[in-house]
mmCIF file of C-alpha atoms and ligand atoms in Angstrom:
data_model
loop_
_atom_site.group_PDB
_atom_site.id
_atom_site.type_symbol
_atom_site.label_atom_id
_atom_site.label_comp_id
_atom_site.label_asym_id
_atom_site.label_seq_id
_atom_site.Cartn_x
_atom_site.Cartn_y
_atom_site.Cartn_z
ATOM 1 C CA MET A 3 43.725 22.139 78.941
ATOM 2 C CA LYS A 4 43.550 21.698 75.266
ATOM 3 C CA THR A 5 46.253 23.196 72.843
ATOM 4 C CA ILE A 6 44.951 24.368 69.257
ATOM 5 C CA LEU A 7 47.393 25.351 66.615
ATOM 6 C CA VAL A 8 45.868 27.933 64.417
ATOM 7 C CA VAL A 9 47.577 28.394 61.111
ATOM 8 C CA GLY A 10 47.138 31.955 59.731
ATOM 9 C CA GLY A 11 46.375 33.147 63.133
ATOM 10 C CA ALA A 12 47.736 37.033 62.261
ATOM 11 C CA GLY A 13 44.927 37.220 59.585
ATOM 12 C CA TYR A 14 41.522 38.650 59.550
ATOM 13 C CA ILE A 15 39.464 35.530 60.431
ATOM 14 C CA GLY A 16 42.040 33.579 62.377
ATOM 15 C CA SER A 17 43.108 36.626 64.514
ATOM 16 C CA HIS A 18 39.460 36.387 65.615
ATOM 17 C CA MET A 19 39.602 33.198 66.440
ATOM 18 C CA VAL A 20 42.531 33.059 68.475
ATOM 19 C CA LYS A 21 40.651 35.788 70.685
ATOM 20 C CA LYS A 22 37.664 33.480 70.727
ATOM 21 C CA LEU A 23 39.778 30.247 71.853
ATOM 22 C CA GLN A 24 41.856 32.266 74.196
ATOM 23 C CA ALA A 25 38.295 33.240 75.876
ATOM 24 C CA GLN A 26 37.452 29.507 76.004
ATOM 25 C CA GLN A 27 40.341 28.506 77.739
ATOM 26 C CA TYR A 28 42.060 27.028 75.045
ATOM 27 C CA ARG A 29 45.979 27.001 74.780
ATOM 28 C CA VAL A 30 46.645 28.856 71.464
ATOM 29 C CA ILE A 31 49.867 28.219 69.148
ATOM 30 C CA VAL A 32 49.854 30.760 65.809
ATOM 31 C CA LEU A 33 51.820 29.799 62.996
ATOM 32 C CA ASP A 34 51.466 32.336 60.305
ATOM 33 C CA ASN A 35 54.530 33.629 57.771
ATOM 34 C CA LEU A 36 53.101 36.939 58.001
ATOM 35 C CA SER A 37 52.755 37.640 54.301
ATOM 36 C CA ALA A 38 49.327 38.883 54.974
ATOM 37 C CA GLY A 39 48.722 38.777 58.714
ATOM 38 C CA PHE A 40 49.842 40.919 61.278
ATOM 39 C CA VAL A 41 51.602 40.621 64.255
ATOM 40 C CA ASP A 42 49.457 42.988 66.253
ATOM 41 C CA ALA A 43 46.565 41.270 65.545
ATOM 42 C CA VAL A 44 47.532 38.261 67.276
ATOM 43 C CA ILE A 45 46.160 39.220 70.887
ATOM 44 C CA GLY A 46 47.178 36.166 73.129
ATOM 45 C CA GLY A 47 48.596 32.825 72.069
ATOM 46 C CA GLU A 48 52.015 32.170 70.969
ATOM 47 C CA LEU A 49 53.265 33.545 67.873
ATOM 48 C CA LEU A 50 55.452 31.213 65.843
ATOM 49 C CA VAL A 51 56.921 33.052 62.599
ATOM 50 C CA GLY A 52 57.170 30.288 60.083
ATOM 51 C CA ASP A 53 56.110 29.101 56.600
ATOM 52 C CA LEU A 54 54.009 25.580 55.811
ATOM 53 C CA ALA A 55 56.849 25.118 52.988
ATOM 54 C CA ASP A 56 59.367 24.539 55.853
ATOM 55 C CA LYS A 57 58.848 20.464 56.215
ATOM 56 C CA LYS A 58 61.315 20.464 58.931
ATOM 57 C CA ALA A 59 60.332 22.830 60.975
ATOM 58 C CA LEU A 60 56.363 21.630 60.904
ATOM 59 C CA GLN A 61 57.763 18.115 61.745
ATOM 60 C CA GLN A 62 59.810 19.890 65.031
ATOM 61 C CA LEU A 63 56.745 22.072 65.846
ATOM 62 C CA PHE A 64 54.605 19.236 65.904
ATOM 63 C CA GLN A 65 57.584 16.986 68.085
ATOM 64 C CA GLU A 66 58.222 19.613 70.682
ATOM 65 C CA GLN A 67 54.217 20.417 71.169
ATOM 66 C CA GLN A 68 51.496 18.495 72.088
ATOM 67 C CA ILE A 69 49.011 19.832 69.986
ATOM 68 C CA ASP A 70 45.127 18.372 69.826
ATOM 69 C CA ALA A 71 43.784 20.332 66.795
ATOM 70 C CA VAL A 72 44.653 22.215 63.871
ATOM 71 C CA MET A 73 42.878 25.127 62.328
ATOM 72 C CA HIS A 74 43.730 26.481 58.843
ATOM 73 C CA PHE A 75 43.385 29.716 57.932
ATOM 74 C CA ALA A 76 46.297 30.491 55.759
ATOM 75 C CA ALA A 77 45.435 30.516 52.454
ATOM 76 C CA HIS A 78 45.128 32.897 49.261
ATOM 77 C CA ILE A 79 41.772 34.067 48.890
ATOM 78 C CA GLN A 80 41.916 36.681 45.992
ATOM 79 C CA VAL A 81 39.769 34.818 43.405
ATOM 80 C CA GLY A 82 41.153 37.320 40.498
ATOM 81 C CA GLU A 83 44.520 36.357 41.462
ATOM 82 C CA SER A 84 44.009 32.918 41.643
ATOM 83 C CA ASN A 85 43.278 33.032 37.892
ATOM 84 C CA GLN A 86 45.897 34.600 37.085
ATOM 85 C CA ARG A 87 48.610 33.205 39.243
ATOM 86 C CA PRO A 88 47.247 29.315 39.755
ATOM 87 C CA ASP A 89 50.657 28.483 40.262
ATOM 88 C CA LYS A 90 51.080 30.411 43.633
ATOM 89 C CA TYR A 91 47.807 29.419 44.562
ATOM 90 C CA TYR A 92 48.157 25.626 43.877
ATOM 91 C CA ASP A 93 51.317 25.845 46.021
ATOM 92 C CA ASN A 94 50.199 27.958 48.917
ATOM 93 C CA ASN A 95 46.476 26.448 49.073
ATOM 94 C CA VAL A 96 47.438 22.728 47.845
ATOM 95 C CA VAL A 97 50.844 21.854 48.154
ATOM 96 C CA ARG A 98 51.550 23.573 51.429
ATOM 97 C CA THR A 99 48.340 22.707 53.346
ATOM 98 C CA LEU A 100 49.476 19.152 52.311
ATOM 99 C CA ASN A 101 52.735 19.406 54.077
ATOM 100 C CA LEU A 102 50.451 20.584 57.101
ATOM 101 C CA LEU A 103 48.486 17.382 56.912
ATOM 102 C CA ASN A 104 51.378 15.350 56.560
ATOM 103 C CA ALA A 105 53.316 16.551 59.473
ATOM 104 C CA MET A 106 49.732 16.035 61.522
ATOM 105 C CA VAL A 107 49.666 12.562 60.430
ATOM 106 C CA GLU A 108 53.171 11.756 61.190
ATOM 107 C CA ALA A 109 52.601 13.260 64.771
ATOM 108 C CA GLY A 110 49.206 11.328 65.054
ATOM 109 C CA VAL A 111 47.145 14.692 65.491
ATOM 110 C CA LYS A 112 44.034 13.812 64.216
ATOM 111 C CA ARG A 113 41.807 16.402 64.130
ATOM 112 C CA PHE A 114 41.360 19.477 61.471
ATOM 113 C CA ILE A 115 39.339 22.529 60.867
ATOM 114 C CA PHE A 116 39.490 23.712 57.290
ATOM 115 C CA SER A 117 38.390 27.212 56.097
ATOM 116 C CA SER A 118 36.579 25.982 52.708
ATOM 117 C CA THR A 119 34.467 28.643 50.799
ATOM 118 C CA ALA A 120 31.140 29.212 48.911
ATOM 119 C CA ALA A 121 33.325 29.118 45.381
ATOM 120 C CA ILE A 122 33.654 25.339 45.855
ATOM 121 C CA PHE A 123 30.065 25.322 44.287
ATOM 122 C CA GLY A 124 30.701 27.594 41.250
ATOM 123 C CA GLU A 125 27.736 29.253 39.505
ATOM 124 C CA PRO A 126 24.657 28.170 41.417
ATOM 125 C CA GLN A 127 22.086 25.928 40.068
ATOM 126 C CA TYR A 128 19.696 27.281 42.708
ATOM 127 C CA VAL A 129 19.618 29.024 45.813
ATOM 128 C CA PRO A 130 19.856 29.099 48.906
ATOM 129 C CA ILE A 131 22.824 26.831 48.664
ATOM 130 C CA ASP A 132 22.870 23.712 50.486
ATOM 131 C CA GLU A 133 25.479 20.820 51.270
ATOM 132 C CA LYS A 134 24.240 18.805 48.213
ATOM 133 C CA HIS A 135 24.365 21.441 45.424
ATOM 134 C CA PRO A 136 27.074 19.991 42.783
ATOM 135 C CA GLN A 137 30.423 21.351 43.240
ATOM 136 C CA GLN A 138 31.728 22.821 40.331
ATOM 137 C CA PRO A 139 34.131 25.650 40.976
ATOM 138 C CA ILE A 140 34.710 28.163 37.767
ATOM 139 C CA ASN A 141 38.039 29.705 39.326
ATOM 140 C CA THR A 142 41.466 28.216 40.532
ATOM 141 C CA TYR A 143 40.798 29.543 43.933
ATOM 142 C CA GLY A 144 37.647 27.549 44.582
ATOM 143 C CA ARG A 145 39.208 24.675 42.777
ATOM 144 C CA THR A 146 41.898 24.732 45.526
ATOM 145 C CA LYS A 147 39.896 24.812 48.031
ATOM 146 C CA LEU A 148 37.686 21.420 46.821
ATOM 147 C CA MET A 149 40.731 19.725 46.040
ATOM 148 C CA LEU A 150 41.495 20.341 49.731
ATOM 149 C CA GLU A 151 37.897 19.016 50.916
ATOM 150 C CA HIS A 152 38.644 15.618 48.612
ATOM 151 C CA ILE A 153 42.267 15.443 50.253
ATOM 152 C CA LEU A 154 40.461 15.575 53.734
ATOM 153 C CA GLN A 155 38.087 12.637 52.424
ATOM 154 C CA ASP A 156 40.949 10.394 51.484
ATOM 155 C CA TYR A 157 42.861 11.230 54.474
ATOM 156 C CA ASP A 158 39.790 10.458 56.931
ATOM 157 C CA ARG A 159 39.713 6.820 54.998
ATOM 158 C CA ALA A 160 43.308 6.348 54.989
ATOM 159 C CA PHE A 161 44.700 7.842 58.133
ATOM 160 C CA GLY A 162 41.783 8.280 60.724
ATOM 161 C CA LEU A 163 42.093 12.192 60.236
ATOM 162 C CA LYS A 164 38.874 13.889 61.563
ATOM 163 C CA SER A 165 37.940 17.435 59.848
ATOM 164 C CA VAL A 166 35.372 19.813 59.685
ATOM 165 C CA CYS A 167 34.967 21.835 56.244
ATOM 166 C CA LEU A 168 33.254 24.938 56.809
ATOM 167 C CA ARG A 169 32.648 26.680 53.779
ATOM 168 C CA TYR A 170 31.960 30.539 54.082
ATOM 169 C CA PHE A 171 29.918 32.722 52.135
ATOM 170 C CA ASN A 172 31.099 36.475 52.946
ATOM 171 C CA ALA A 173 32.997 36.699 56.187
ATOM 172 C CA ALA A 174 32.488 40.216 57.120
ATOM 173 C CA GLY A 175 32.576 42.648 60.312
ATOM 174 C CA ALA A 176 34.904 42.968 62.924
ATOM 175 C CA ASP A 177 35.307 42.100 66.529
ATOM 176 C CA PRO A 178 32.472 43.722 68.732
ATOM 177 C CA ASP A 179 35.037 45.044 71.290
ATOM 178 C CA GLY A 180 36.872 47.051 68.406
ATOM 179 C CA GLN A 181 40.098 45.026 69.222
ATOM 180 C CA LEU A 182 40.094 43.646 65.985
ATOM 181 C CA GLY A 183 38.831 43.779 62.472
ATOM 182 C CA GLU A 184 39.852 43.323 58.949
ATOM 183 C CA ARG A 185 42.924 44.221 57.252
ATOM 184 C CA HIS A 186 43.694 43.109 53.862
ATOM 185 C CA ASP A 187 46.272 44.813 51.883
ATOM 186 C CA PRO A 188 45.202 45.155 48.835
ATOM 187 C CA GLU A 189 41.445 45.514 50.214
ATOM 188 C CA THR A 190 39.045 43.805 47.706
ATOM 189 C CA HIS A 191 36.177 42.913 49.949
ATOM 190 C CA LEU A 192 33.154 45.171 49.767
ATOM 191 C CA ILE A 193 32.131 46.159 53.122
ATOM 192 C CA PRO A 194 35.557 47.309 53.757
ATOM 193 C CA LEU A 195 35.897 49.223 50.856
ATOM 194 C CA VAL A 196 32.706 50.881 51.233
ATOM 195 C CA LEU A 197 33.737 52.166 54.568
ATOM 196 C CA GLN A 198 36.972 53.392 53.253
ATOM 197 C CA ALA A 199 35.283 55.578 50.791
ATOM 198 C CA ALA A 200 32.786 56.792 53.836
ATOM 199 C CA ALA A 201 35.500 57.698 55.913
ATOM 200 C CA GLY A 202 37.560 59.222 52.489
ATOM 201 C CA ARG A 203 39.990 56.944 52.281
ATOM 202 C CA ARG A 204 39.359 56.324 48.869
ATOM 203 C CA PRO A 205 37.682 58.518 46.458
ATOM 204 C CA ALA A 206 34.638 56.266 45.854
ATOM 205 C CA ILE A 207 33.272 52.585 45.768
ATOM 206 C CA THR A 208 32.839 51.364 42.374
ATOM 207 C CA VAL A 209 29.810 48.821 41.622
ATOM 208 C CA PHE A 210 30.849 46.006 39.681
ATOM 209 C CA GLY A 211 27.916 45.526 37.445
ATOM 210 C CA GLN A 212 24.287 46.608 37.621
ATOM 211 C CA ASP A 213 22.928 44.545 34.625
ATOM 212 C CA TYR A 214 22.352 40.912 37.141
ATOM 213 C CA ASP A 215 19.418 38.990 36.866
ATOM 214 C CA THR A 216 18.498 40.582 40.691
ATOM 215 C CA PRO A 217 16.049 43.050 41.661
ATOM 216 C CA ASP A 218 18.287 46.105 41.447
ATOM 217 C CA GLY A 219 20.830 44.866 38.947
ATOM 218 C CA THR A 220 23.641 44.175 41.478
ATOM 219 C CA CYS A 221 24.954 41.061 42.750
ATOM 220 C CA ILE A 222 23.638 39.467 45.701
ATOM 221 C CA ARG A 223 25.960 38.036 48.994
ATOM 222 C CA ASP A 224 25.087 36.452 52.374
ATOM 223 C CA TYR A 225 27.260 38.641 54.843
ATOM 224 C CA ILE A 226 27.849 36.389 57.993
ATOM 225 C CA HIS A 227 29.582 38.189 60.777
ATOM 226 C CA ILE A 228 33.095 37.201 61.520
ATOM 227 C CA ASN A 229 32.201 36.241 65.319
ATOM 228 C CA ASP A 230 29.540 34.095 64.156
ATOM 229 C CA LEU A 231 31.654 32.479 62.197
ATOM 230 C CA CYS A 232 34.388 31.833 64.766
ATOM 231 C CA GLN A 233 31.665 31.044 66.792
ATOM 232 C CA ALA A 234 30.502 28.137 64.133
ATOM 233 C CA HIS A 235 34.157 26.560 64.375
ATOM 234 C CA LEU A 236 34.426 26.726 68.292
ATOM 235 C CA LEU A 237 31.592 24.393 67.883
ATOM 236 C CA ALA A 238 33.069 22.367 65.264
ATOM 237 C CA LEU A 239 36.030 22.189 67.098
ATOM 238 C CA GLU A 240 34.281 20.701 70.202
ATOM 239 C CA GLN A 241 32.541 18.354 68.425
ATOM 240 C CA LEU A 242 35.827 16.856 67.151
ATOM 241 C CA LEU A 243 37.714 16.673 70.042
ATOM 242 C CA ASN A 244 34.272 14.928 71.741
ATOM 243 C CA GLY A 245 35.004 12.390 68.884
ATOM 244 C CA ALA A 246 32.550 13.070 66.223
ATOM 245 C CA ASP A 247 33.011 11.940 62.459
ATOM 246 C CA SER A 248 34.351 14.238 59.702
ATOM 247 C CA ALA A 249 31.781 16.597 58.177
ATOM 248 C CA ALA A 250 31.495 20.050 55.954
ATOM 249 C CA TYR A 251 29.017 22.736 56.583
ATOM 250 C CA ASN A 252 27.744 25.775 54.379
ATOM 251 C CA LEU A 253 27.967 28.994 56.581
ATOM 252 C CA GLY A 254 26.131 32.111 55.977
ATOM 253 C CA ASN A 255 22.705 33.580 57.434
ATOM 254 C CA GLY A 256 20.690 31.911 54.595
ATOM 255 C CA GLU A 257 19.617 36.042 53.618
ATOM 256 C CA GLY A 258 21.145 37.753 50.480
ATOM 257 C CA PHE A 259 21.861 41.550 50.041
ATOM 258 C CA SER A 260 22.550 43.264 46.894
ATOM 259 C CA VAL A 261 25.630 45.529 46.488
ATOM 260 C CA LYS A 262 23.401 48.293 46.430
ATOM 261 C CA GLN A 263 21.813 47.599 49.760
ATOM 262 C CA VAL A 264 24.853 47.061 51.243
ATOM 263 C CA ILE A 265 25.977 50.787 50.612
ATOM 264 C CA ASP A 266 22.388 51.785 51.394
ATOM 265 C CA VAL A 267 22.936 50.210 55.137
ATOM 266 C CA ALA A 268 26.458 52.061 55.428
ATOM 267 C CA GLU A 269 25.069 55.026 54.632
ATOM 268 C CA GLU A 270 22.585 54.391 57.736
ATOM 269 C CA VAL A 271 25.204 53.153 59.885
ATOM 270 C CA THR A 272 27.779 56.158 59.245
ATOM 271 C CA GLY A 273 25.047 58.917 58.778
ATOM 272 C CA LEU A 274 27.247 59.841 55.719
ATOM 273 C CA LYS A 275 26.971 59.828 51.769
ATOM 274 C CA ILE A 276 28.985 57.212 50.250
ATOM 275 C CA PRO A 277 30.432 58.334 46.590
ATOM 276 C CA VAL A 278 29.656 55.916 44.055
ATOM 277 C CA GLN A 279 30.387 54.962 41.044
ATOM 278 C CA MET A 280 29.141 52.370 38.546
ATOM 279 C CA GLY A 281 31.888 49.820 37.009
ATOM 280 C CA GLU A 282 31.757 46.873 34.477
ATOM 281 C CA ARG A 283 31.321 43.638 36.328
ATOM 282 C CA ARG A 284 34.225 41.787 37.939
ATOM 283 C CA GLU A 285 34.915 38.402 35.993
ATOM 284 C CA GLY A 286 33.670 35.524 37.651
ATOM 285 C CA ASP A 287 31.058 36.819 40.007
ATOM 286 C CA PRO A 288 27.793 34.915 40.477
ATOM 287 C CA ALA A 289 24.873 37.247 40.588
ATOM 288 C CA ARG A 290 23.401 35.518 43.863
ATOM 289 C CA LEU A 291 25.442 33.708 46.647
ATOM 290 C CA VAL A 292 23.108 32.448 49.593
ATOM 291 C CA ALA A 293 23.546 29.774 51.847
ATOM 292 C CA ASP A 294 21.563 27.251 53.457
ATOM 293 C CA ALA A 295 23.150 26.476 56.954
ATOM 294 C CA GLN A 296 20.620 24.654 58.394
ATOM 295 C CA GLN A 297 22.959 21.615 58.632
ATOM 296 C CA ALA A 298 25.389 23.881 60.689
ATOM 297 C CA ARG A 299 22.335 24.765 62.823
ATOM 298 C CA GLN A 300 21.083 21.389 63.171
ATOM 299 C CA ALA A 301 24.517 19.271 63.828
ATOM 300 C CA LEU A 302 26.316 22.122 65.787
ATOM 301 C CA GLY A 303 24.088 23.878 67.467
ATOM 302 C CA TRP A 304 25.175 27.158 65.933
ATOM 303 C CA LYS A 305 23.046 30.236 66.258
ATOM 304 C CA PRO A 306 24.432 33.363 64.676
ATOM 305 C CA GLN A 307 24.051 36.111 67.171
ATOM 306 C CA TYR A 308 24.801 38.886 64.653
ATOM 307 C CA ALA A 309 22.954 38.200 61.628
ATOM 308 C CA GLU A 310 21.665 41.770 61.167
ATOM 309 C CA LEU A 311 23.429 43.360 58.410
ATOM 310 C CA LYS A 312 23.564 46.622 60.210
ATOM 311 C CA THR A 313 25.060 45.115 63.140
ATOM 312 C CA ILE A 314 27.938 43.593 60.472
ATOM 313 C CA ILE A 315 28.522 47.044 59.037
ATOM 314 C CA ALA A 316 28.322 49.010 62.526
ATOM 315 C CA HIS A 317 31.528 46.824 64.094
ATOM 316 C CA ALA A 318 33.215 47.163 60.627
ATOM 317 C CA TRP A 319 32.630 50.888 60.732
ATOM 318 C CA GLN A 320 33.709 51.081 64.340
ATOM 319 C CA TRP A 321 37.128 49.051 63.314
ATOM 320 C CA GLU A 322 37.285 51.153 60.373
ATOM 321 C CA GLN A 323 37.216 54.488 62.401
ATOM 322 C CA GLN A 324 39.888 53.296 64.946
ATOM 323 C CA TYR A 325 42.056 51.738 62.434
ATOM 324 C CA GLY A 326 41.704 53.634 59.493
ATOM 325 C CA LYS A 327 43.339 56.715 61.593
ATOM 326 C CA THR A 328 46.609 54.477 62.139
ATOM 327 C CA VAL A 329 46.683 54.208 58.149
ATOM 328 C CA GLY A 330 45.830 57.534 57.160
HETATM 329 N N1 UFG B 24 32.123 44.338 44.801
HETATM 330 C C1 UFG B 24 31.628 45.848 44.219
HETATM 331 N N2 UFG B 24 32.998 46.630 44.528
HETATM 332 C C2 UFG B 24 34.020 46.282 45.253
HETATM 333 C C3 UFG B 24 34.429 44.970 45.337
HETATM 334 C C4 UFG B 24 33.237 44.121 45.272
HETATM 335 O O1 UFG B 24 30.768 45.817 43.471
HETATM 336 O O2 UFG B 24 35.044 46.981 45.176
HETATM 337 C C5 UFG B 24 31.098 43.509 45.079
HETATM 338 C C6 UFG B 24 30.925 42.177 44.192
HETATM 339 O O3 UFG B 24 31.481 42.087 42.691
HETATM 340 C C7 UFG B 24 30.391 41.096 44.663
HETATM 341 C C8 UFG B 24 30.392 41.486 46.260
HETATM 342 O O4 UFG B 24 30.654 43.149 46.059
HETATM 343 O O5 UFG B 24 29.256 41.102 44.155
HETATM 344 C C9 UFG B 24 30.883 40.985 47.194
HETATM 345 O O6 UFG B 24 32.024 41.253 46.882
HETATM 346 P P1 UFG B 24 33.793 40.649 47.704
HETATM 347 O O7 UFG B 24 34.799 40.597 46.741
HETATM 348 O O8 UFG B 24 33.685 41.406 49.143
HETATM 349 O O9 UFG B 24 33.267 39.164 48.132
HETATM 350 P P2 UFG B 24 33.065 38.078 47.120
HETATM 351 O O10 UFG B 24 31.811 37.518 47.195
HETATM 352 O O11 UFG B 24 33.826 38.390 45.783
HETATM 353 O O12 UFG B 24 34.260 37.008 47.587
HETATM 354 C C10 UFG B 24 33.784 36.162 48.769
HETATM 355 C C11 UFG B 24 35.253 36.088 49.566
HETATM 356 C C12 UFG B 24 35.996 35.026 48.514
HETATM 357 C C13 UFG B 24 35.361 34.017 47.921
HETATM 358 C C14 UFG B 24 33.901 34.456 47.787
HETATM 359 C C15 UFG B 24 32.930 32.970 47.221
HETATM 360 O O13 UFG B 24 35.920 36.717 49.580
HETATM 361 O O14 UFG B 24 37.403 34.588 49.219
HETATM 362 O O15 UFG B 24 33.127 34.808 48.471
HETATM 363 O O16 UFG B 24 32.894 32.179 48.201
HETATM 364 F F1 UFG B 24 36.202 33.110 47.122
#
């Protein structure tokens, strides 16, 4: 049985990943500082509460446990905040991640799955965005992730650390079984906010800008189901464990939906009228982000199972209805 260390396994994507790894008979150790994660989101596996700033604890962890691979989900993810607090983002997303990589190198652990992002590409020069698209991030968040991609290339060359960088477009939806879902505080993502407005947990959803160069004037994004995202991680992990070389893949469904379309589908799924307000553009939002994920499909054999936006929103709605009740 292989042992996987999931850093940030109490968060949104990490917790879904832990569930999937367990189902595949991996032994899972979660390391999370609980700054954004939840103890009860770790269903299965062993939870260690700790921070990547603690180099000694990291060293000890790798000494005591026979770890085969590491998955890293413990980044700060808010674009706006990253521009205001670059110190916080460089510290967590770069410096602390480097601590993790150094502890791995020291212990001889050589397989790493990294959560990267579409934000490394910056303003799209063309869509869909493939792996050859120029990488010119326009915010601190994107820069921290691109720095890590470069660091990983150097660590492969120098130390033989093999990694797969997975560039997420818009992770969305929830565990189809209803055990897990999206819980950010504060929540900034479109689909949970739309559903909170549907449930009456917030007065309305504000559409950030309706004068973009898109058919209905609102921004277009490529939403990818959390389970499909985790499936891609699983396939990447299996390849690395089987001796594959380092790689980087864009992950999305290859289809874009506008903010207005998301709201329309959410009304259809919930059967509720969702209060909508028109607002100003949010700084740093590109008009259109759509992935070309052909490489992931070909090289990993990845096939999204829940590509329909309706399914993604239905699963998120199932979660909102049960989780929303517990938080009021
Ligand atoms: N939006 C609204 N109203 C809201 C929230 C969002 O209109 O209240 C719009 C945004 O302007 C954007 C779309 O909905 O056009 C999606 O916004 P999200 O905040 O849900 O997601 P982003 O596309 O901004 O961000 C995602 C990830 C980031 C990552 C980025 C680029 O959450 O971590 O993709 O990869 F940096």
